[in-house]
Amino acid sequence: MISLIFKALIDPSSSLLRIAQFALTSHSKPFTRVRPMSSESSQQVFQLKVDPLTGNSEWVVIREDEEEAFGNSHKNLLATTSYLDMLNDSTRNRAFRDAIDKTITKPCHVLDIGAGTGLLSMMAARAMGSGEPTSADTKGMVTACESYLPMVKLMRKVLHLNSMGRNINVISRRSDELKVGVDIPSRADVLVSEILDSELLGEGLIPTLQHAHDMLLVENPLTVPYRATTYGQLVESTFLWKLHDLYDHEAKASDGVRLLPTGMDTILRVKLQQHPMHCDAISKEIKLLSEPFKIFEFDFWKRPDSHRESELLIKAIDDGRVHAILSWWMLQLDHEGTIFYSTAPRWITKASTGNWCDHWKQCVWFLPGKGICVGKGEQLLFRAIHTDTSVFYNLATEHTELGQYNHVSGDFHLILPPERIAIYGDSKWRFSMLTALRNAVRSLSLSLSLSLCGFIFCIFTFFKCELHLQLQERVQPLCVVADDSIFLTLIVANLSKTAHVISLFPGLREMGVKYLQRVADANGFTADRVKVFQNKKCLTLHDTNQKKVDLLIGEPYYYGNDGMLPWQNLRFWKERTVLDSVLSNDVLIMPCKALLKACAMSLPDLWNSRCCLSKIEGFDHSIVNTTLGACGELPPPHDPPLLPFFIWQCGEIKELSERLTIMEFEFSKPISPCYGKVQVDFSETGVCHGFVLWIDWVMDASNSVVLSTGPDERYWKQGVKLLAQPVAVKTNGSTASEYRYAVIEASFDPSSGELSISHAFT
């Protein structure tokens, strides 16, 4: 469902792309996608809402001239973006202020592309120190270009609060739609803009600058930033290796399933791109194999090229195996080169503590397979290519040739996130799944034996394994894989040779069909043994040839939902409910239930990145706090939203309590409202910033196989409920005056998939 990306319709120079990109990986409310449209009279957007429990979607039309049209929907969307984190980045804010003050020394025409809340526009207007320009004079004018309507509305409020509305001309339109003499009276003398992602180019920096230089800026304009430089470093890391090399890790498994059969080692892979990650969190697991090296320079003050290549020799500084190339960038914000901002990891900046923020990370480029083995002092040939929006790397030893870039290929590839690749290659996870499924199949066989032969004969089969296996081969159970698990589909077809298998593949759809057709033979079955019902919202007995489902299974995993909150995989429960009419009376369901778990944690870096805004470099932003979902003393009913994060990447973290179960979700029954309440006793003294929540999946009725997605499991995101204010807590044995325990209450609404959390400290 998240594959519905209208990238060509999204303005790369606006805040819209930042919102869309963040929504892919971090959203708590029903997923939204936005598409801007413009007309002579007004602006409008189509906002795509997706129900996480059903996958159903609908378009909602929002118009600029309808002041209250958004209701709470745009607030919910903005509250799940990286805007708040970015505005709380004091190092970034100060660097831009210093550079703007240094660059803009007299009245001129300033263009701010992707203006957001208008912070940079206000900095520029203040630097000029001029009043409102006349209609015939653009000196002292700031043009703020922002195409995303909810952000435009928010910016106007911020400008009004700071008495800057007359100094700044807000244009709610795509920057590549602006025309000199129509939208703006003349070309701009100065460009101030921050349209950068972790990779640097992903928000459309190059095409935006190209259009601006061609159509909107004077020749040789002043710009803030002035230049950006990308850097790289070769590293060895077993953790990073696991995130992309499924073939070699799967070879160690003994379950008989081959997601990547021999000769098809690229049919299932990660996307060939740079993957954002907080690399400081794995610094102890990284071995540096080179010094940092410069890759590309991008000058903002001149028109950039769409395509460039860079090639250099890199000397290995240690023996090892290069698994990945880490990259980051540094901004030079002023012409003289005195003001900088860097996204480099701490081992580069030499900082003991850093300015942790989530809106910009380092990037990881995975090398194919096991990587490249190098010796200290050996020279490696490195090549980089960039397009308008992406960068691609390649690496080879002196004795081998650089391979071709395969970022464009006609061969079929099923692209999965790195964490999903690592899960499928994890021997422990695979063994747990195999054990749970084998137990389910055996229980199913036993149940069928009971119905066919009676209790006495069944007892006999316990002692006659050969006869039991013969019975197992005679029966033809119907198994439905309710989610997008290709692993479960292959393993159930492999484990029970006579089972009829239906895979719903609600997210994979045609991609799932193509994948199965290619790997079936290597996994010991014919592709026609597995039926895939694409775009089928509900199975009927007609679909199953009048046979009821004996086994309903899922991991659960839904393609495209990787960035969602963990309990939104309770879609499996919703699917089970929809399938109720075709389930047999003694159907076996795997997993059989889910547990909502919680832990109190100290999360100072995360909390500081999401806390309430007051003045940013002298400009009051307090009006945006409720809309952006800030933590702080806000008027009811405003409350910080539940957001998904990889907790292990959230800077400084510390568990302050035991891990507790708040509520259980029983899949043997149809989906229903749930409520839970638990007391949290603090096991550590410290400062509590919030509660971390996740799902543990109980795979079998005997509770012998439980798959956790908790903070220790680095391949899953957890949900975070931050407190309005940090709370000092203590253990029961402490004599201090801090709080000793908290009470958490949670309720689950099956109609929306929403989880509500409340808490009280005592």
XYZ file of C-alpha atoms in Angstrom, residues 356-624:
269
model
C 21.559 13.975 18.363
C 18.772 14.548 15.881
C 16.628 12.234 13.833
C 16.004 14.319 10.723
C 19.558 13.799 9.414
C 21.555 10.601 9.846
C 24.555 8.974 8.225
C 23.972 6.724 5.217
C 24.989 3.114 4.539
C 25.739 1.659 1.112
C 25.934 -2.137 1.209
C 28.505 -3.983 -0.862
C 27.271 -7.185 -2.550
C 27.539 -10.549 -0.797
C 30.300 -11.029 1.747
C 31.973 -7.778 0.758
C 35.606 -7.337 -0.303
C 38.539 -8.802 1.631
C 41.427 -6.323 1.941
C 44.854 -6.195 3.524
C 46.416 -3.232 5.265
C 47.997 -0.898 2.725
C 46.084 -2.375 -0.217
C 44.673 0.066 -2.767
C 40.968 -0.095 -3.618
C 39.320 1.495 -6.637
C 36.216 3.496 -5.676
C 33.682 4.951 -8.085
C 30.662 7.135 -7.363
C 27.911 8.261 -9.730
C 25.140 10.683 -8.906
C 21.876 11.369 -10.722
C 19.363 14.125 -10.019
C 18.210 12.489 -6.796
C 20.521 9.590 -5.892
C 24.137 8.507 -5.459
C 25.515 5.064 -6.368
C 28.823 3.542 -5.285
C 31.051 0.739 -6.495
C 34.270 -0.714 -5.090
C 36.900 -3.170 -6.326
C 40.440 -4.273 -5.505
C 43.385 -3.386 -7.718
C 43.235 -6.853 -9.274
C 39.543 -6.825 -10.211
C 37.435 -4.607 -12.428
C 34.599 -2.456 -11.202
C 31.260 -4.042 -11.954
C 28.417 -2.314 -13.708
C 25.845 -0.300 -11.812
C 22.663 -2.320 -11.605
C 20.363 0.429 -10.377
C 18.381 -0.003 -13.595
C 17.621 -3.592 -14.519
C 14.983 -5.439 -16.462
C 15.300 -8.576 -14.327
C 12.703 -9.233 -11.653
C 13.809 -8.289 -8.140
C 11.701 -8.362 -5.010
C 12.951 -5.400 -2.979
C 12.724 -5.648 0.811
C 13.989 -3.358 3.579
C 17.377 -4.244 5.138
C 15.744 -5.257 8.430
C 13.462 -7.730 6.650
C 16.468 -9.236 4.839
C 18.227 -9.650 8.198
C 15.157 -11.285 9.754
C 14.890 -13.812 6.932
C 18.558 -14.639 7.317
C 18.444 -14.989 11.104
C 18.825 -18.665 12.072
C 17.167 -18.214 15.458
C 14.094 -16.535 13.959
C 13.800 -19.128 11.211
C 14.102 -21.991 13.697
C 11.392 -20.450 15.883
C 9.062 -20.097 12.911
C 9.820 -23.633 11.755
C 9.213 -25.032 15.235
C 5.887 -23.230 15.625
C 4.685 -24.255 12.181
C 5.836 -27.843 12.569
C 3.947 -28.040 15.874
C 0.868 -26.606 14.187
C 1.028 -29.088 11.302
C 1.495 -31.988 13.709
C -1.426 -30.791 15.826
C -3.491 -30.490 12.687
C -2.564 -34.000 11.607
C -3.416 -35.314 15.040
C -6.755 -33.552 14.993
C -7.601 -35.028 11.607
C -6.493 -38.462 12.803
C -8.863 -38.176 15.744
C -11.788 -37.368 13.521
C -10.992 -40.147 11.062
C -9.878 -43.032 13.199
C -11.063 -42.370 16.716
C -9.235 -41.919 19.959
C -7.808 -45.447 20.272
C -6.277 -45.428 16.845
C -4.819 -41.979 17.540
C -3.097 -43.301 20.674
C -1.660 -46.055 18.542
C -0.248 -43.514 16.078
C 1.679 -41.857 18.878
C 3.771 -45.008 19.134
C 3.858 -45.763 15.443
C 5.518 -42.748 13.855
C 5.559 -44.371 10.436
C 1.800 -44.806 10.437
C 1.351 -41.264 11.704
C 3.421 -39.927 8.841
C 1.414 -41.980 6.365
C -1.787 -40.449 7.742
C -0.216 -36.998 7.498
C 0.465 -37.611 3.819
C -3.125 -38.760 3.193
C -4.861 -35.710 4.570
C -5.010 -32.540 2.519
C -5.289 -29.616 4.916
C -6.016 -26.123 3.655
C -3.556 -23.517 4.854
C -3.994 -19.767 4.346
C -1.060 -17.383 4.712
C -2.883 -14.180 5.611
C 0.006 -11.731 5.344
C 2.931 -11.066 2.971
C 5.237 -13.727 4.378
C 7.081 -15.412 1.536
C 9.002 -17.439 4.127
C 5.872 -19.019 5.644
C 4.452 -19.681 2.191
C 7.567 -21.599 1.174
C 7.973 -23.451 4.433
C 4.382 -24.674 4.714
C 4.483 -25.888 1.097
C 7.789 -27.610 1.845
C 6.760 -29.025 5.227
C 3.411 -30.527 4.221
C 3.647 -31.965 0.733
C -0.112 -32.518 0.410
C -1.383 -29.277 1.910
C -3.329 -26.847 -0.224
C -1.818 -23.391 0.285
C -3.447 -20.022 -0.318
C -1.382 -16.878 0.103
C -3.226 -13.588 0.240
C -0.145 -11.367 -0.289
C -2.181 -8.181 0.349
C 0.845 -5.951 -0.183
C 3.096 -7.981 -2.479
C 0.326 -9.001 -4.865
C 1.732 -9.608 -8.370
C 5.296 -9.346 -7.059
C 4.578 -12.245 -4.715
C 3.215 -14.334 -7.586
C 6.283 -13.697 -9.744
C 8.605 -14.515 -6.869
C 6.894 -17.855 -6.098
C 6.947 -18.884 -9.757
C 10.716 -18.462 -9.826
C 11.665 -20.184 -6.565
C 9.076 -22.978 -6.286
C 11.111 -25.697 -7.988
C 14.166 -25.030 -5.849
C 11.968 -25.442 -2.770
C 10.517 -28.806 -3.734
C 7.033 -27.923 -4.956
C 5.289 -26.737 -8.086
C 4.039 -23.171 -8.263
C 0.460 -24.303 -8.925
C 0.302 -25.715 -5.378
C 0.074 -22.188 -4.033
C -2.834 -19.994 -5.037
C -2.546 -16.235 -4.679
C -5.734 -14.192 -4.612
C -4.779 -10.665 -5.626
C -7.059 -7.764 -4.705
C -9.317 -10.186 -2.853
C -10.751 -8.524 0.220
C -12.477 -11.651 1.531
C -12.166 -15.337 0.709
C -15.350 -17.336 0.144
C -16.029 -21.073 0.117
C -16.195 -20.783 -3.656
C -12.543 -19.643 -3.619
C -11.563 -22.595 -1.417
C -13.568 -25.211 -3.397
C -16.019 -25.549 -0.500
C -13.232 -26.529 1.875
C -12.790 -24.709 5.169
C -9.447 -23.427 6.374
C -7.571 -25.751 8.724
C -4.517 -23.560 9.328
C -4.343 -19.750 9.293
C -0.851 -18.339 9.656
C 1.185 -15.145 9.485
C 4.430 -13.745 10.893
C 2.683 -11.202 10.817
C 4.374 -9.032 8.171
C 2.750 -6.633 5.725
C 4.779 -5.313 2.823
C 5.177 -1.551 3.049
C 4.226 -1.372 6.727
C 7.798 -1.544 8.009
C 7.727 1.986 9.409
C 4.407 1.681 11.176
C 3.700 1.215 14.851
C 4.118 -2.409 15.973
C 0.479 -2.999 16.933
C -0.655 -2.013 13.452
C 0.410 -5.514 12.449
C -2.735 -6.525 14.333
C -4.100 -6.332 10.822
C -3.614 -10.107 11.064
C -6.405 -10.155 13.682
C -8.612 -8.128 11.369
C -7.873 -10.519 8.498
C -8.702 -13.475 10.740
C -12.055 -11.846 11.566
C -12.889 -11.203 7.911
C -12.093 -14.867 7.150
C -14.247 -16.169 10.007
C -16.901 -17.698 7.750
C -14.374 -19.924 5.960
C -12.493 -21.090 9.057
C -13.099 -24.602 10.330
C -14.393 -25.046 13.872
C -11.035 -26.386 15.047
C -8.870 -24.103 12.923
C -5.314 -23.612 14.151
C -4.203 -19.995 14.127
C -0.553 -18.952 14.224
C 0.251 -16.755 16.014
C -2.436 -17.593 18.511
C -2.219 -14.299 20.396
C -0.239 -11.091 20.797
C 0.975 -9.353 23.948
C 1.286 -5.586 24.237
C 4.449 -5.013 26.253
C 5.831 -1.841 27.819
C 8.887 -0.532 29.617
C 9.664 2.836 31.215
C 12.792 4.368 29.722
C 15.149 7.295 29.965
C 15.297 8.835 26.465
C 16.858 12.294 26.869
C 18.025 12.720 23.262
C 14.719 11.655 21.751
C 12.707 13.770 24.186
C 14.827 16.868 23.533
C 14.298 16.438 19.802
C 10.504 16.375 20.292
C 10.064 18.958 23.066
C 8.047 22.161 22.851
C 9.444 25.056 20.874
C 9.607 28.570 22.218
C 11.896 31.043 20.468
C 14.192 29.814 17.705
C 16.999 32.302 17.135
C 14.700 35.064 18.360
C 11.515 33.990 16.515
C 8.550 32.694 18.498
C 7.446 29.233 17.320
C 5.224 28.313 20.254
C 2.158 28.371 18.016
C 3.338 25.248 16.146
